[in-house]
PDB file of C-alpha atoms in Angstrom:
ATOM      1  CA  UNK A   1     -92.633 -74.289 243.774  1.00 76.00           C
ATOM      2  CA  UNK A   2     -94.883 -77.316 243.494  1.00 77.00           C
ATOM      3  CA  UNK A   3     -92.165 -79.482 245.075  1.00 83.00           C
ATOM      4  CA  UNK A   4     -91.956 -77.407 248.268  1.00 89.00           C
ATOM      5  CA  UNK A   5     -93.287 -78.847 251.496  1.00 92.00           C
ATOM      6  CA  UNK A   6     -96.292 -77.038 252.932  1.00 93.00           C
ATOM      7  CA  UNK A   7     -94.131 -75.613 255.725  1.00 96.00           C
ATOM      8  CA  UNK A   8     -91.516 -74.337 253.255  1.00 94.00           C
ATOM      9  CA  UNK A   9     -94.169 -72.777 251.031  1.00 93.00           C
ATOM     10  CA  UNK A  10     -95.839 -71.013 253.971  1.00 95.00           C
ATOM     11  CA  UNK A  11     -92.469 -69.737 255.145  1.00 95.00           C
ATOM     12  CA  UNK A  12     -91.750 -68.337 251.699  1.00 93.00           C
ATOM     13  CA  UNK A  13     -95.237 -66.914 251.442  1.00 93.00           C
ATOM     14  CA  UNK A  14     -94.784 -65.071 254.766  1.00 96.00           C
ATOM     15  CA  UNK A  15     -91.363 -63.727 253.790  1.00 95.00           C
ATOM     16  CA  UNK A  16     -90.652 -60.255 252.494  1.00 92.00           C
ATOM     17  CA  UNK A  17     -90.183 -61.380 248.906  1.00 86.00           C
ATOM     18  CA  UNK A  18     -92.181 -60.461 245.796  1.00 81.00           C
ATOM     19  CA  UNK A  19     -93.447 -63.939 245.086  1.00 84.00           C
ATOM     20  CA  UNK A  20     -95.238 -66.163 245.884  1.00 90.00           C
ATOM     21  CA  UNK A  21     -98.138 -63.962 246.910  1.00 92.00           C
ATOM     22  CA  UNK A  22    -101.867 -63.619 246.430  1.00 94.00           C
ATOM     23  CA  UNK A  23    -101.865 -64.855 242.848  1.00 94.00           C
ATOM     24  CA  UNK A  24    -100.098 -68.078 243.768  1.00 94.00           C
ATOM     25  CA  UNK A  25    -102.477 -68.643 246.660  1.00 96.00           C
ATOM     26  CA  UNK A  26    -105.454 -68.156 244.329  1.00 97.00           C
ATOM     27  CA  UNK A  27    -104.047 -70.923 242.153  1.00 97.00           C
ATOM     28  CA  UNK A  28    -103.541 -73.157 245.165  1.00 97.00           C
ATOM     29  CA  UNK A  29    -107.126 -72.568 246.276  1.00 98.00           C
ATOM     30  CA  UNK A  30    -108.220 -73.764 242.813  1.00 98.00           C
ATOM     31  CA  UNK A  31    -105.915 -76.767 242.995  1.00 98.00           C
ATOM     32  CA  UNK A  32    -107.289 -77.736 246.396  1.00 98.00           C
ATOM     33  CA  UNK A  33    -110.849 -77.330 245.143  1.00 98.00           C
ATOM     34  CA  UNK A  34    -110.163 -79.633 242.208  1.00 98.00           C
ATOM     35  CA  UNK A  35    -108.403 -82.153 244.442  1.00 98.00           C
ATOM     36  CA  UNK A  36    -111.283 -82.242 246.938  1.00 98.00           C
ATOM     37  CA  UNK A  37    -113.857 -82.773 244.249  1.00 98.00           C
ATOM     38  CA  UNK A  38    -111.685 -85.450 242.651  1.00 98.00           C
ATOM     39  CA  UNK A  39    -111.702 -87.228 245.990  1.00 98.00           C
ATOM     40  CA  UNK A  40    -115.487 -87.002 246.178  1.00 98.00           C
ATOM     41  CA  UNK A  41    -115.744 -88.483 242.695  1.00 98.00           C
ATOM     42  CA  UNK A  42    -113.396 -91.342 243.582  1.00 98.00           C
ATOM     43  CA  UNK A  43    -115.593 -92.150 246.579  1.00 98.00           C
ATOM     44  CA  UNK A  44    -118.592 -92.191 244.233  1.00 98.00           C
ATOM     45  CA  UNK A  45    -117.651 -95.213 242.141  1.00 97.00           C
ATOM     46  CA  UNK A  46    -118.857 -98.808 242.160  1.00 96.00           C
ATOM     47  CA  UNK A  47    -122.159-100.580 241.795  1.00 96.00           C
ATOM     48  CA  UNK A  48    -124.086 -98.162 244.010  1.00 96.00           C
ATOM     49  CA  UNK A  49    -123.227 -95.297 241.635  1.00 96.00           C
ATOM     50  CA  UNK A  50    -123.437 -97.227 238.386  1.00 97.00           C
ATOM     51  CA  UNK A  51    -126.158 -94.951 236.986  1.00 97.00           C
ATOM     52  CA  UNK A  52    -123.750 -92.026 237.098  1.00 97.00           C
ATOM     53  CA  UNK A  53    -120.501 -93.893 236.292  1.00 97.00           C
ATOM     54  CA  UNK A  54    -119.817 -92.036 233.065  1.00 97.00           C
ATOM     55  CA  UNK A  55    -120.244 -88.652 234.740  1.00 98.00           C
ATOM     56  CA  UNK A  56    -118.070 -89.632 237.715  1.00 98.00           C
ATOM     57  CA  UNK A  57    -115.266 -90.917 235.510  1.00 98.00           C
ATOM     58  CA  UNK A  58    -115.404 -87.679 233.537  1.00 98.00           C
ATOM     59  CA  UNK A  59    -115.258 -85.599 236.735  1.00 98.00           C
ATOM     60  CA  UNK A  60    -112.259 -87.559 237.993  1.00 98.00           C
ATOM     61  CA  UNK A  61    -110.380 -86.927 234.760  1.00 98.00           C
ATOM     62  CA  UNK A  62    -111.280 -83.258 234.584  1.00 98.00           C
ATOM     63  CA  UNK A  63    -110.515 -82.455 238.203  1.00 98.00           C
ATOM     64  CA  UNK A  64    -107.117 -84.120 237.835  1.00 98.00           C
ATOM     65  CA  UNK A  65    -106.435 -81.916 234.810  1.00 98.00           C
ATOM     66  CA  UNK A  66    -107.653 -78.785 236.612  1.00 98.00           C
ATOM     67  CA  UNK A  67    -105.547 -79.572 239.667  1.00 98.00           C
ATOM     68  CA  UNK A  68    -102.379 -79.927 237.537  1.00 97.00           C
ATOM     69  CA  UNK A  69    -103.260 -76.762 235.600  1.00 98.00           C
ATOM     70  CA  UNK A  70    -103.788 -74.762 238.771  1.00 98.00           C
ATOM     71  CA  UNK A  71    -100.469 -75.869 240.230  1.00 96.00           C
ATOM     72  CA  UNK A  72     -98.731 -74.807 237.023  1.00 97.00           C
ATOM     73  CA  UNK A  73    -100.494 -71.459 237.190  1.00 97.00           C
ATOM     74  CA  UNK A  74     -99.213 -70.940 240.731  1.00 95.00           C
ATOM     75  CA  UNK A  75     -95.676 -71.199 239.389  1.00 94.00           C
ATOM     76  CA  UNK A  76     -96.491 -69.049 236.360  1.00 95.00           C
ATOM     77  CA  UNK A  77     -97.944 -66.384 238.623  1.00 93.00           C
ATOM     78  CA  UNK A  78     -94.834 -66.255 240.776  1.00 88.00           C
ATOM     79  CA  UNK A  79     -92.646 -65.934 237.686  1.00 90.00           C
ATOM     80  CA  UNK A  80     -94.876 -63.251 236.148  1.00 91.00           C
ATOM     81  CA  UNK A  81     -94.886 -61.144 239.289  1.00 85.00           C
ATOM     82  CA  UNK A  82     -91.096 -61.400 239.510  1.00 87.00           C
ATOM     83  CA  UNK A  83     -90.981 -59.964 235.988  1.00 90.00           C
ATOM     84  CA  UNK A  84     -93.059 -57.011 237.188  1.00 89.00           C
ATOM     85  CA  UNK A  85     -90.650 -56.221 240.049  1.00 89.00           C
ATOM     86  CA  UNK A  86     -87.716 -56.548 237.599  1.00 91.00           C
ATOM     87  CA  UNK A  87     -89.389 -54.064 235.234  1.00 92.00           C
ATOM     88  CA  UNK A  88     -89.855 -51.518 238.005  1.00 91.00           C
ATOM     89  CA  UNK A  89     -86.118 -51.701 238.720  1.00 92.00           C
ATOM     90  CA  UNK A  90     -85.200 -50.466 235.235  1.00 93.00           C
ATOM     91  CA  UNK A  91     -83.982 -46.881 234.787  1.00 93.00           C
ATOM     92  CA  UNK A  92     -86.807 -44.365 234.294  1.00 92.00           C
ATOM     93  CA  UNK A  93     -87.753 -43.726 230.710  1.00 90.00           C
ATOM     94  CA  UNK A  94     -89.935 -44.974 227.870  1.00 88.00           C
ATOM     95  CA  UNK A  95     -88.333 -48.422 227.837  1.00 90.00           C
ATOM     96  CA  UNK A  96     -89.115 -48.863 231.532  1.00 89.00           C
ATOM     97  CA  UNK A  97     -92.729 -47.799 231.037  1.00 87.00           C
ATOM     98  CA  UNK A  98     -93.153 -50.214 228.173  1.00 88.00           C
ATOM     99  CA  UNK A  99     -91.536 -53.022 230.125  1.00 91.00           C
ATOM    100  CA  UNK A 100     -93.794 -52.374 233.130  1.00 90.00           C
ATOM    101  CA  UNK A 101     -96.932 -52.344 230.960  1.00 87.00           C
ATOM    102  CA  UNK A 102     -95.932 -55.590 229.298  1.00 90.00           C
ATOM    103  CA  UNK A 103     -95.021 -57.223 232.621  1.00 92.00           C
ATOM    104  CA  UNK A 104     -98.355 -56.206 234.143  1.00 91.00           C
ATOM    105  CA  UNK A 105    -100.142 -57.655 231.169  1.00 91.00           C
ATOM    106  CA  UNK A 106     -98.251 -60.908 231.704  1.00 93.00           C
ATOM    107  CA  UNK A 107     -98.964 -60.836 235.447  1.00 93.00           C
ATOM    108  CA  UNK A 108    -102.726 -60.527 234.839  1.00 95.00           C
ATOM    109  CA  UNK A 109    -102.859 -63.688 232.724  1.00 95.00           C
ATOM    110  CA  UNK A 110    -102.267 -66.425 235.329  1.00 96.00           C
ATOM    111  CA  UNK A 111    -104.932 -65.181 237.762  1.00 97.00           C
ATOM    112  CA  UNK A 112    -107.378 -64.720 234.888  1.00 97.00           C
ATOM    113  CA  UNK A 113    -106.815 -68.361 233.957  1.00 98.00           C
ATOM    114  CA  UNK A 114    -107.176 -69.357 237.636  1.00 98.00           C
ATOM    115  CA  UNK A 115    -110.586 -67.684 237.700  1.00 98.00           C
ATOM    116  CA  UNK A 116    -111.589 -69.644 234.615  1.00 98.00           C
ATOM    117  CA  UNK A 117    -110.392 -72.943 236.162  1.00 98.00           C
ATOM    118  CA  UNK A 118    -112.158 -72.191 239.443  1.00 98.00           C
ATOM    119  CA  UNK A 119    -115.382 -71.423 237.594  1.00 98.00           C
ATOM    120  CA  UNK A 120    -115.213 -74.834 236.019  1.00 98.00           C
ATOM    121  CA  UNK A 121    -114.633 -76.481 239.408  1.00 98.00           C
ATOM    122  CA  UNK A 122    -117.788 -74.810 240.696  1.00 98.00           C
ATOM    123  CA  UNK A 123    -119.712 -76.218 237.723  1.00 98.00           C
ATOM    124  CA  UNK A 124    -118.348 -79.672 238.530  1.00 98.00           C
ATOM    125  CA  UNK A 125    -119.374 -79.222 242.179  1.00 98.00           C
ATOM    126  CA  UNK A 126    -122.926 -78.580 240.988  1.00 98.00           C
ATOM    127  CA  UNK A 127    -122.716 -81.718 238.896  1.00 98.00           C
ATOM    128  CA  UNK A 128    -121.451 -83.917 241.719  1.00 98.00           C
ATOM    129  CA  UNK A 129    -123.650 -82.527 244.486  1.00 98.00           C
ATOM    130  CA  UNK A 130    -126.791 -84.594 243.742  1.00 98.00           C
ATOM    131  CA  UNK A 131    -124.944 -87.811 242.740  1.00 98.00           C
ATOM    132  CA  UNK A 132    -121.919 -88.015 244.967  1.00 98.00           C
ATOM    133  CA  UNK A 133    -121.318 -90.246 247.964  1.00 98.00           C
ATOM    134  CA  UNK A 134    -123.250 -88.649 250.838  1.00 97.00           C
ATOM    135  CA  UNK A 135    -120.482 -89.599 253.280  1.00 98.00           C
ATOM    136  CA  UNK A 136    -118.242 -87.004 251.636  1.00 98.00           C
ATOM    137  CA  UNK A 137    -120.884 -84.425 250.720  1.00 98.00           C
ATOM    138  CA  UNK A 138    -119.274 -81.842 252.986  1.00 98.00           C
ATOM    139  CA  UNK A 139    -116.194 -82.089 250.772  1.00 98.00           C
ATOM    140  CA  UNK A 140    -118.309 -80.900 247.836  1.00 98.00           C
ATOM    141  CA  UNK A 141    -118.976 -77.776 249.920  1.00 98.00           C
ATOM    142  CA  UNK A 142    -115.302 -77.546 250.844  1.00 98.00           C
ATOM    143  CA  UNK A 143    -114.398 -77.750 247.163  1.00 98.00           C
ATOM    144  CA  UNK A 144    -116.928 -75.016 246.344  1.00 98.00           C
ATOM    145  CA  UNK A 145    -115.559 -72.785 249.104  1.00 98.00           C
ATOM    146  CA  UNK A 146    -111.966 -73.289 247.942  1.00 98.00           C
ATOM    147  CA  UNK A 147    -113.069 -72.489 244.378  1.00 98.00           C
ATOM    148  CA  UNK A 148    -114.859 -69.384 245.720  1.00 98.00           C
ATOM    149  CA  UNK A 149    -111.653 -68.221 247.384  1.00 98.00           C
ATOM    150  CA  UNK A 150    -109.764 -68.858 244.154  1.00 98.00           C
ATOM    151  CA  UNK A 151    -112.299 -66.786 242.209  1.00 98.00           C
ATOM    152  CA  UNK A 152    -112.293 -63.745 244.442  1.00 98.00           C
ATOM    153  CA  UNK A 153    -108.549 -63.790 245.055  1.00 98.00           C
ATOM    154  CA  UNK A 154    -107.771 -64.262 241.375  1.00 98.00           C
ATOM    155  CA  UNK A 155    -110.075 -61.366 240.474  1.00 98.00           C
ATOM    156  CA  UNK A 156    -108.326 -58.835 242.690  1.00 97.00           C
ATOM    157  CA  UNK A 157    -104.984 -60.058 241.374  1.00 95.00           C
ATOM    158  CA  UNK A 158    -106.119 -59.319 237.818  1.00 96.00           C
ATOM    159  CA  UNK A 159    -107.622 -55.990 238.820  1.00 95.00           C
ATOM    160  CA  UNK A 160    -104.481 -54.734 240.502  1.00 92.00           C
ATOM    161  CA  UNK A 161    -102.627 -55.037 237.223  1.00 89.00           C
ATOM    162  CA  UNK A 162    -105.282 -53.350 235.053  1.00 89.00           C
ATOM    163  CA  UNK A 163    -104.295 -49.818 236.038  1.00 83.00           C
ATOM    164  CA  UNK A 164    -100.873 -50.166 234.474  1.00 83.00           C
ATOM    165  CA  UNK A 165    -102.065 -51.795 231.247  1.00 86.00           C
ATOM    166  CA  UNK A 166    -102.489 -49.074 228.635  1.00 83.00           C
ATOM    167  CA  UNK A 167    -103.805 -51.260 225.844  1.00 86.00           C
ATOM    168  CA  UNK A 168    -107.594 -50.740 226.018  1.00 91.00           C
ATOM    169  CA  UNK A 169    -108.314 -53.944 224.098  1.00 93.00           C
ATOM    170  CA  UNK A 170    -106.310 -55.998 226.575  1.00 92.00           C
ATOM    171  CA  UNK A 171    -108.044 -54.274 229.472  1.00 93.00           C
ATOM    172  CA  UNK A 172    -111.442 -54.977 227.941  1.00 95.00           C
ATOM    173  CA  UNK A 173    -110.602 -58.631 227.310  1.00 95.00           C
ATOM    174  CA  UNK A 174    -109.450 -59.105 230.886  1.00 95.00           C
ATOM    175  CA  UNK A 175    -112.570 -57.410 232.262  1.00 95.00           C
ATOM    176  CA  UNK A 176    -114.709 -59.653 230.078  1.00 96.00           C
ATOM    177  CA  UNK A 177    -112.957 -62.721 231.387  1.00 96.00           C
ATOM    178  CA  UNK A 178    -113.719 -61.601 234.914  1.00 96.00           C
ATOM    179  CA  UNK A 179    -117.354 -60.765 234.195  1.00 97.00           C
ATOM    180  CA  UNK A 180    -118.612 -64.162 235.323  1.00 97.00           C
ATOM    181  CA  UNK A 181    -116.866 -64.215 238.687  1.00 98.00           C
ATOM    182  CA  UNK A 182    -119.807 -62.874 240.697  1.00 98.00           C
ATOM    183  CA  UNK A 183    -122.122 -65.467 239.176  1.00 98.00           C
ATOM    184  CA  UNK A 184    -119.649 -68.261 239.865  1.00 98.00           C
ATOM    185  CA  UNK A 185    -119.259 -67.073 243.486  1.00 98.00           C
ATOM    186  CA  UNK A 186    -123.040 -67.114 243.862  1.00 98.00           C
ATOM    187  CA  UNK A 187    -123.159 -70.660 242.522  1.00 98.00           C
ATOM    188  CA  UNK A 188    -120.443 -71.728 244.958  1.00 98.00           C
ATOM    189  CA  UNK A 189    -122.453 -70.186 247.787  1.00 98.00           C
ATOM    190  CA  UNK A 190    -125.506 -72.101 246.592  1.00 98.00           C
ATOM    191  CA  UNK A 191    -123.586 -75.425 246.699  1.00 98.00           C
ATOM    192  CA  UNK A 192    -122.462 -74.760 250.268  1.00 98.00           C
ATOM    193  CA  UNK A 193    -125.990 -73.744 251.303  1.00 98.00           C
ATOM    194  CA  UNK A 194    -127.401 -76.942 249.829  1.00 98.00           C
ATOM    195  CA  UNK A 195    -124.864 -79.087 251.651  1.00 98.00           C
ATOM    196  CA  UNK A 196    -125.494 -77.269 254.928  1.00 98.00           C
ATOM    197  CA  UNK A 197    -129.181 -77.774 254.558  1.00 97.00           C
ATOM    198  CA  UNK A 198    -128.630 -81.501 253.967  1.00 97.00           C
ATOM    199  CA  UNK A 199    -126.367 -81.975 257.019  1.00 97.00           C
ATOM    200  CA  UNK A 200    -128.475 -79.739 259.273  1.00 95.00           C
ATOM    201  CA  UNK A 201    -132.021 -80.942 258.620  1.00 83.00           C
TER     202      UNK A 201
END
């Protein structure tokens, strides 16, 4: 999927097929967020930013890793959701029910990991906001907004699978992993508000 052109991906996304869908788009939001912040960091190198060079280098490396991880998660999400639709096609009976529950558990994992990656991007936005190149400060906000979209989209894509997961421990673990989404969204909102205040004095 990562090798598709944007036009081809959007065509497939709009088609009446099980995947890609919301989970894949959540991952792409996270990938775009990481890419945008990586760009900000790359514009924040050189003598003028020497005092923060170590931080900037670290952000570049981490956003590159997060971008690659998110793209992989987009593919994993599409594959996991296809497994869910395959499970629902099985003949009715205990084996089908077990297969559906297991597939839903698998389908919840990629968006849960997307939410975790997006949370980290928001943290890195907070880190870069005061030290980044002011010429690209709006891209810090854009990264935060893309991460915000990843967070909220990933959350609903985990939640939609929870109803079919019978293992209470798994449900509890997934809910725990989502418990920080509201706080991360609020932090993303704060980043955007700070940038808007700077560009609209």
